[in-house]
Every structure is written in C-alpha cells, then in structure tokens.
Coordinates of C-alpha atoms in Angstrom, one line a residue:
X160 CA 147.8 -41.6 -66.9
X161 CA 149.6 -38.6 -65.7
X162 CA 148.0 -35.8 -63.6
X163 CA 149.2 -32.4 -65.0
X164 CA 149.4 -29.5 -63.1
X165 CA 150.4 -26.0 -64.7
X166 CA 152.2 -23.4 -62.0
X167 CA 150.9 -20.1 -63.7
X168 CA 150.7 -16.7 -62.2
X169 CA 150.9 -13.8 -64.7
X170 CA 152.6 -11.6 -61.9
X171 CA 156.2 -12.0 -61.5
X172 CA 158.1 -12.9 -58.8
X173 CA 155.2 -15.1 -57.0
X174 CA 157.4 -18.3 -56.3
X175 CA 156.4 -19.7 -59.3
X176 CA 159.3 -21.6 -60.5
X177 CA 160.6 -22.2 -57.3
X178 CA 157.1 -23.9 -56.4
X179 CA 157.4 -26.1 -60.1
X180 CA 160.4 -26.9 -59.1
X181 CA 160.1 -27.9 -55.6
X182 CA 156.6 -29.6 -56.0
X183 CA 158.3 -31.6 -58.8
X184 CA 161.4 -32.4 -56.8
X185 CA 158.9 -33.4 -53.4
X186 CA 156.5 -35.4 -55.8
X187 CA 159.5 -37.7 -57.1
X188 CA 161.7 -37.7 -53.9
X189 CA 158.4 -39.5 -52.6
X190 CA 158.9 -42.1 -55.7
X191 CA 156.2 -40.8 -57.8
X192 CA 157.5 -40.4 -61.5
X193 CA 157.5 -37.2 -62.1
X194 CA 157.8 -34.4 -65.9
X195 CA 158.6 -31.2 -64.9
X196 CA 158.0 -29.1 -68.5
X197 CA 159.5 -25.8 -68.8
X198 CA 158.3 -23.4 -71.0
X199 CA 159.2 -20.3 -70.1
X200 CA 161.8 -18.3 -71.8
X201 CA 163.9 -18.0 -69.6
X202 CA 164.8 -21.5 -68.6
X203 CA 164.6 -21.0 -64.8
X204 CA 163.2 -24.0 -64.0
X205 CA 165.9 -25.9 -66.3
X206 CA 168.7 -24.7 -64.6
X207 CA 166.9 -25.2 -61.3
X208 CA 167.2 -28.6 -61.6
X209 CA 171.2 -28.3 -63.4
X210 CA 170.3 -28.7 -66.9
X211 CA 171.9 -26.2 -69.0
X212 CA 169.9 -26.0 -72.0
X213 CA 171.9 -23.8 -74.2
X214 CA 173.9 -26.5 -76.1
X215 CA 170.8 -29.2 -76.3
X216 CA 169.2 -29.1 -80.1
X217 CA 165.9 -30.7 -78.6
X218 CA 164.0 -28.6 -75.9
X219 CA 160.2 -27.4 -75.3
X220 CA 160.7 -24.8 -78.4
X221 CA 161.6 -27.9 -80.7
X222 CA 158.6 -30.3 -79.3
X223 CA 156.0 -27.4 -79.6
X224 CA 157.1 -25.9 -83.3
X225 CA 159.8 -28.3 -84.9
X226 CA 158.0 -31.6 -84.8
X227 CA 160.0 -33.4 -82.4
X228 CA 159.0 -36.3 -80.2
X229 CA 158.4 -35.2 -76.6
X230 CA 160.2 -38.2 -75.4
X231 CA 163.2 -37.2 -77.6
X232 CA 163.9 -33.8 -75.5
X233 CA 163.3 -35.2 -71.7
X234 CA 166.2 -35.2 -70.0
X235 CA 166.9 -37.4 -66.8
X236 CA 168.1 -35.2 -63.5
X237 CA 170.1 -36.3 -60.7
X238 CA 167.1 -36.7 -58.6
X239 CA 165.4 -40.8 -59.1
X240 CA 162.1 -40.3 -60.3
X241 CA 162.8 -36.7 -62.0
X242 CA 162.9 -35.7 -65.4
X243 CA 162.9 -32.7 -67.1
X244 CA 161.2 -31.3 -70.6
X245 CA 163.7 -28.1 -71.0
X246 CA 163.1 -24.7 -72.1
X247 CA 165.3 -22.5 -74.3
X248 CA 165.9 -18.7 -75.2
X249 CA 164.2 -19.7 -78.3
X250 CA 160.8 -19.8 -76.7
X251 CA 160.6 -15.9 -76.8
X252 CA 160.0 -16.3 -80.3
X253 CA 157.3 -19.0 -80.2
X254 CA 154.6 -17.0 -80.0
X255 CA 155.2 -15.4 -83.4
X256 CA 155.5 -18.5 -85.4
X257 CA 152.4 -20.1 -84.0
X258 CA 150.4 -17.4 -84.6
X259 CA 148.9 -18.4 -88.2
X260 CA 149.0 -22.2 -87.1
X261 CA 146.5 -24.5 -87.1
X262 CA 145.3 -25.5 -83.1
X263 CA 147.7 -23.1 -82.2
X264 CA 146.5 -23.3 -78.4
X265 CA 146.9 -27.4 -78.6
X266 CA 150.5 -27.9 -79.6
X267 CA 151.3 -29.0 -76.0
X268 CA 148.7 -30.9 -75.1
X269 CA 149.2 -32.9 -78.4
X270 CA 153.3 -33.5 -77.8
X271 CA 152.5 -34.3 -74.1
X272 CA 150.4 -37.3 -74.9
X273 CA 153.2 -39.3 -76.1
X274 CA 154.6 -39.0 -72.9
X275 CA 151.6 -38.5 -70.4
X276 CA 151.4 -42.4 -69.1
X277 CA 154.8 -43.1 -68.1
X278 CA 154.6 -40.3 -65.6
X279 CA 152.4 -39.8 -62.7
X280 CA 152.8 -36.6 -62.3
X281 CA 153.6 -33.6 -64.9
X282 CA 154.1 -30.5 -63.8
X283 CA 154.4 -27.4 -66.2
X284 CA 156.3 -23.7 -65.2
X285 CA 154.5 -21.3 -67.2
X286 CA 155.9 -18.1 -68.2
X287 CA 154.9 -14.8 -65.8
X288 CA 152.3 -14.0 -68.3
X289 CA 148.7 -14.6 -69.8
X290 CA 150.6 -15.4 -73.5
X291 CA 149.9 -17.9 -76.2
X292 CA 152.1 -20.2 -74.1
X293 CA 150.2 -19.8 -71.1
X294 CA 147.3 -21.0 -72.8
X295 CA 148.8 -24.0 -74.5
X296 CA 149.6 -25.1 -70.9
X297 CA 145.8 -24.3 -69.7
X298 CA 144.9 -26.2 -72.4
X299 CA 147.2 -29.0 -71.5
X300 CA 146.8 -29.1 -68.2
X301 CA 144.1 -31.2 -65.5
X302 CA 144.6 -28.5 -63.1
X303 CA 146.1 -24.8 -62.2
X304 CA 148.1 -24.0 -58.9
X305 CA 148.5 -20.8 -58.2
X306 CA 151.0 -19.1 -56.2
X307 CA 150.5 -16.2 -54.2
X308 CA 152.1 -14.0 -52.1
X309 CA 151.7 -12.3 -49.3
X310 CA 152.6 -9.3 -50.1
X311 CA 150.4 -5.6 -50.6
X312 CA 149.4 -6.5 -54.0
X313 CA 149.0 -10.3 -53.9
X314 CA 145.4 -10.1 -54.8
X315 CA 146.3 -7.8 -58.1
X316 CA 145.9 -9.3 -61.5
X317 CA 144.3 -12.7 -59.7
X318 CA 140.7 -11.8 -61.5
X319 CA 142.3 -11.7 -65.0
X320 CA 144.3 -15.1 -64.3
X321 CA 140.6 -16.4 -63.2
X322 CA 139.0 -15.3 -66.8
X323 CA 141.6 -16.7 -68.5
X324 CA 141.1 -20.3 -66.6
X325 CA 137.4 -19.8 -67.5
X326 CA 137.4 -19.2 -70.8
X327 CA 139.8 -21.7 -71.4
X328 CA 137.6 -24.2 -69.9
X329 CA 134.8 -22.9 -72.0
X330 CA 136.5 -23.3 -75.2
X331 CA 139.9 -25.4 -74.9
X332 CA 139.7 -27.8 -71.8
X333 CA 136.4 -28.1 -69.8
X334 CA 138.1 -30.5 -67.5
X335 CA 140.4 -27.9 -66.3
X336 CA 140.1 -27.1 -62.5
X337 CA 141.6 -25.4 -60.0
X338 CA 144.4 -27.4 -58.1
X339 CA 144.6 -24.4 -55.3
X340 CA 146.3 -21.5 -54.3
X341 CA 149.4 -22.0 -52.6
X342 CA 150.5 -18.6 -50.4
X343 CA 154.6 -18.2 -50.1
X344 CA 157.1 -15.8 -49.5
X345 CA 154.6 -15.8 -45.6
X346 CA 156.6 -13.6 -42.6
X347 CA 155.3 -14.5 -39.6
X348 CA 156.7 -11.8 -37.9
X349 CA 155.0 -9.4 -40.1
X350 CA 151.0 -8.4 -39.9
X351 CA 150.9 -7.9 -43.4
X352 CA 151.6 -11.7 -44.1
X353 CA 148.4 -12.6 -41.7
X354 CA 146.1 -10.6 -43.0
X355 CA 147.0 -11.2 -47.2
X356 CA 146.6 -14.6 -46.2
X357 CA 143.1 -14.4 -44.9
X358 CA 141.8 -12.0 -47.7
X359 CA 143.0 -14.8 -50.1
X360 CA 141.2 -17.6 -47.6
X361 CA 138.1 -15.1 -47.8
X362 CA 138.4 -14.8 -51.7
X363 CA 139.2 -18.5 -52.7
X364 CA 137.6 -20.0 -49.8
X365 CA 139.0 -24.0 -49.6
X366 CA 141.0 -23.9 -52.6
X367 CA 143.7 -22.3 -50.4
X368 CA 146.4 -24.9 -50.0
X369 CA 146.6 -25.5 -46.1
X370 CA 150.5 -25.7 -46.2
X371 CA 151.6 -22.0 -46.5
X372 CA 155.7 -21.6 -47.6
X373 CA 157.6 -19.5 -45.6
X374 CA 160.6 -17.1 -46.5
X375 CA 163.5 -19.2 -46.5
X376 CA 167.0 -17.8 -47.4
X377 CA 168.1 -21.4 -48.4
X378 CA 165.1 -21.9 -50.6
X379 CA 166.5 -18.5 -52.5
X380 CA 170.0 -20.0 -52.7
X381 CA 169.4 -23.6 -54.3
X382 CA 168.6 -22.5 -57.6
X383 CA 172.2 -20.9 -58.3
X384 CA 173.4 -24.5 -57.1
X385 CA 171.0 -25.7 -60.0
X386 CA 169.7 -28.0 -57.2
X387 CA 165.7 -27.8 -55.7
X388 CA 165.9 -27.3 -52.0
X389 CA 165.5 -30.9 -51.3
X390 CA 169.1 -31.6 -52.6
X391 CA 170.4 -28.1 -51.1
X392 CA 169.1 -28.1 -48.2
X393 CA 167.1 -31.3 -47.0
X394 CA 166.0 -30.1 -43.8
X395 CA 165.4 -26.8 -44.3
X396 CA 162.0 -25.1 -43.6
X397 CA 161.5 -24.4 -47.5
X398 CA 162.4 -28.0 -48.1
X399 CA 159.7 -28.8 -45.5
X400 CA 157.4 -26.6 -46.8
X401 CA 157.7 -28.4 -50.2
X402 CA 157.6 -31.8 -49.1
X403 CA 154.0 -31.3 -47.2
X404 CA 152.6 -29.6 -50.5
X405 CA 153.7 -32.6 -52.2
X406 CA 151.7 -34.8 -49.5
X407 CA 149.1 -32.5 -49.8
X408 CA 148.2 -32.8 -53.8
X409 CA 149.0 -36.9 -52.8
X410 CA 145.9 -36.8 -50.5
X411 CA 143.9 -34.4 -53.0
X412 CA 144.6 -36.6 -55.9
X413 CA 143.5 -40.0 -54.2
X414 CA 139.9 -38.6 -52.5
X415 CA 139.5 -37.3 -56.0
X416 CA 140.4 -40.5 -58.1
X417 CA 138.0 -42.5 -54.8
X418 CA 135.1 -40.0 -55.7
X419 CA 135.3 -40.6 -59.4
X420 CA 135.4 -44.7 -58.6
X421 CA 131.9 -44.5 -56.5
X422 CA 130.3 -42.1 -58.5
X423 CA 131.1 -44.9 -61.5
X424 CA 129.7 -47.6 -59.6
X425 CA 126.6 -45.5 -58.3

C-alpha cells in the first residue's frame, strides 16, 4: 500500500510545488512507483512535469466531484516510474460544489483508494491555503511535509497550519503525522538563512529534515521546461538537494515500517 505524503503550506511561495514535484521525480528516478496528485488550481505541479491539462476531460476536479475513476485521469510522464493525477482551472470552483455534500472532507481519500496499491509512493501538491481542499488532502494523507523558508517571516502562519493538522487528526485522520519540515530557498552567504534555520530546529525540534535545499537558479528554471530538475539539470545542486530528501523519506519510511514489525511481534 502506498505511503501518501501531502506538501501543504498555506503561505505562498514556500517551495511547495517545486518540493512535490522534485520529491516525486527523486522518489521514482530511484524506481519507486510513484502518484504525484495535483490539486491546486493552478496546475503548477502538472505542467511541472509537461502535462498540459487544459484539453484533458478527466483531471483531479473530475475524480473528486464528477465521479470518475482515479485510475481513469492518471497520466504517465516521461520520467519511468512517474505518473501524474492532474489538476485543472476548474478546481477554483470545487470548493463551492462540495460544500452541501455528504463527507465533503473524504472525497480524496475515497477516489485515492482505487489507486493507492499500485504505487509506493503518492505525493499530493496542496493549494497555498488552509481550504476545503487542503483538508481533503489531510484527510487523505499518512503524513504532512512542510516546507519552509528561510526567510524573515518563515515561522508566520506555521501555528495555524499546526491546528489545522490537529484537528484533522482529531476528527478526520488520527493516523496523520508529521513527515517533517523541509527548510529551502537556504543562502549560505546570508545570516539570516542560519539563524531561520535554527529557530525552526528550536521550534520543530527532530522533525526538521536534515537535507536543507539551497537557492538554485536551475531549480527556478525547470519548471518553464515543464521538466523537475532531475531531467533539467541532473547535476545540479537543486537536483542534489532533491535526490538526498528522497533518500531521506527512504530511510524514514523503512525504520518506521521495522518499528511497526517488532512492536507486532512483541
């Protein structure tokens, strides 16, 4: 069964598609079949990996509202081991029409279950808000990561994000946990980077992701190529950066799935 992690960040402009993206692309480049699910509006994370969803008929909007099969609207990607669920303009419109629906906050979770055990990996690009959709994705979802970044205001809006993951978990999906918080957009050169980072470290403790992504122009360009970095840029820092957050989840994943065997057999 497929582990499903939902990128969410209510800020904007966090590295959040770029990191669904990128973690997708890493996690299949290292043959692990990997969903990347796209829900947001805008379809970033679609065209990130050169699917242009304006002229499909079957996307995230249709699977979550229209009744259609999740395994109808997955599209392959040039990448072995990559496949995308795509988003569509449409989505801006969701939240209205689910509003008076019955398990409103469960429509993904339900459509992703046809599809959960051929993949190993999902991955799910939430939109830059706390929104019906967000939730649905919570709700869906094993785990959260988190971007960050280390900028003035990283920290800002982080407690409301938190309350939402609680009280999803409290209601919705008391499995859900928090995968960690990844830091990007990090300057070396600048103090500022250094010291958001160890705030965050202070505030969230071992849940910060030891891999830290830097600023990369390369990583910036790739998605007007509609290509993750991996395919852009192969050995670029951002690809780099990618690949060892990939290995990192890998390791995560397998100590958890060995603590869950022994405390079985205890």
């Amino acid at each position: 069964m497929g582990k499903i992690i939902a990128v969410a960040n209510q800020k904007g402009g966090v590295g959040k598609t770029t990191t669904a993206v990128n973690l997708a692309a890493s996690l299949a480049a290292a043959e692990h079949e990997t969903l990347l699910i796209d829900i947001d509006p805008q379809a970033n994370a679609t065209s990130g990996v050169g699917i242009d969803s304006r002229g499909l008929d079957k996307t995230t909007y249709e699977v979550m509202y229209g009744g259609v099969n999740a395994g109808e609207a997955i599209q392959k990607t040039n990448m072995p081991f990559l496949s995308v669920l795509p988003s569509h303009i449409n989505m801006v419109g969701l939240e209205v029409e689910l509003v008076n629906e019955n398990d409103r906050e469960k429509k993904l979770r339900n459509a992703v279950e046809s599809v959960r055990n051929n993949y190993e990996f999902i991955i799910i690009d939430c939109p830059p808000s706390l929104s019906l959709i967000t939730l649905n994705a919570l709700t869906a979802s094993d785990s959260v990561l988190i971007p960050v970044q280390c900028e003035y205001y990283a920290l800002e809006g982080l407690g409301q994000l938190l309350n939402t993951i609680n009280m999803v978990k409290k209601s919705l999906n008391p499995s859900l946990d928090i995968e960690g918080v990844l830091m990007t957009m990090f300057d070396s050169r600048l103090r500022l980077s250094n010291q958001i980072v160890d705030e965050v470290k202070k505030y969230f403790g071992e849940k910060v992701f030891k891999i830290i992504v830097t600023r990369n122009v390369r990583l910036s360009e790739a998605p007007s190529f509609g290509k993750p970095i991996l395919l852009y840029d192969a050995v670029s820092s951002g690809s780099k950066n990618y690949m060892d957050l990939a290995q990192e989840i890998l390791g995560n994943s397998q100590r958890q799935h060995a603590s869950r065997r022994n405390a079985a057999s205890a």
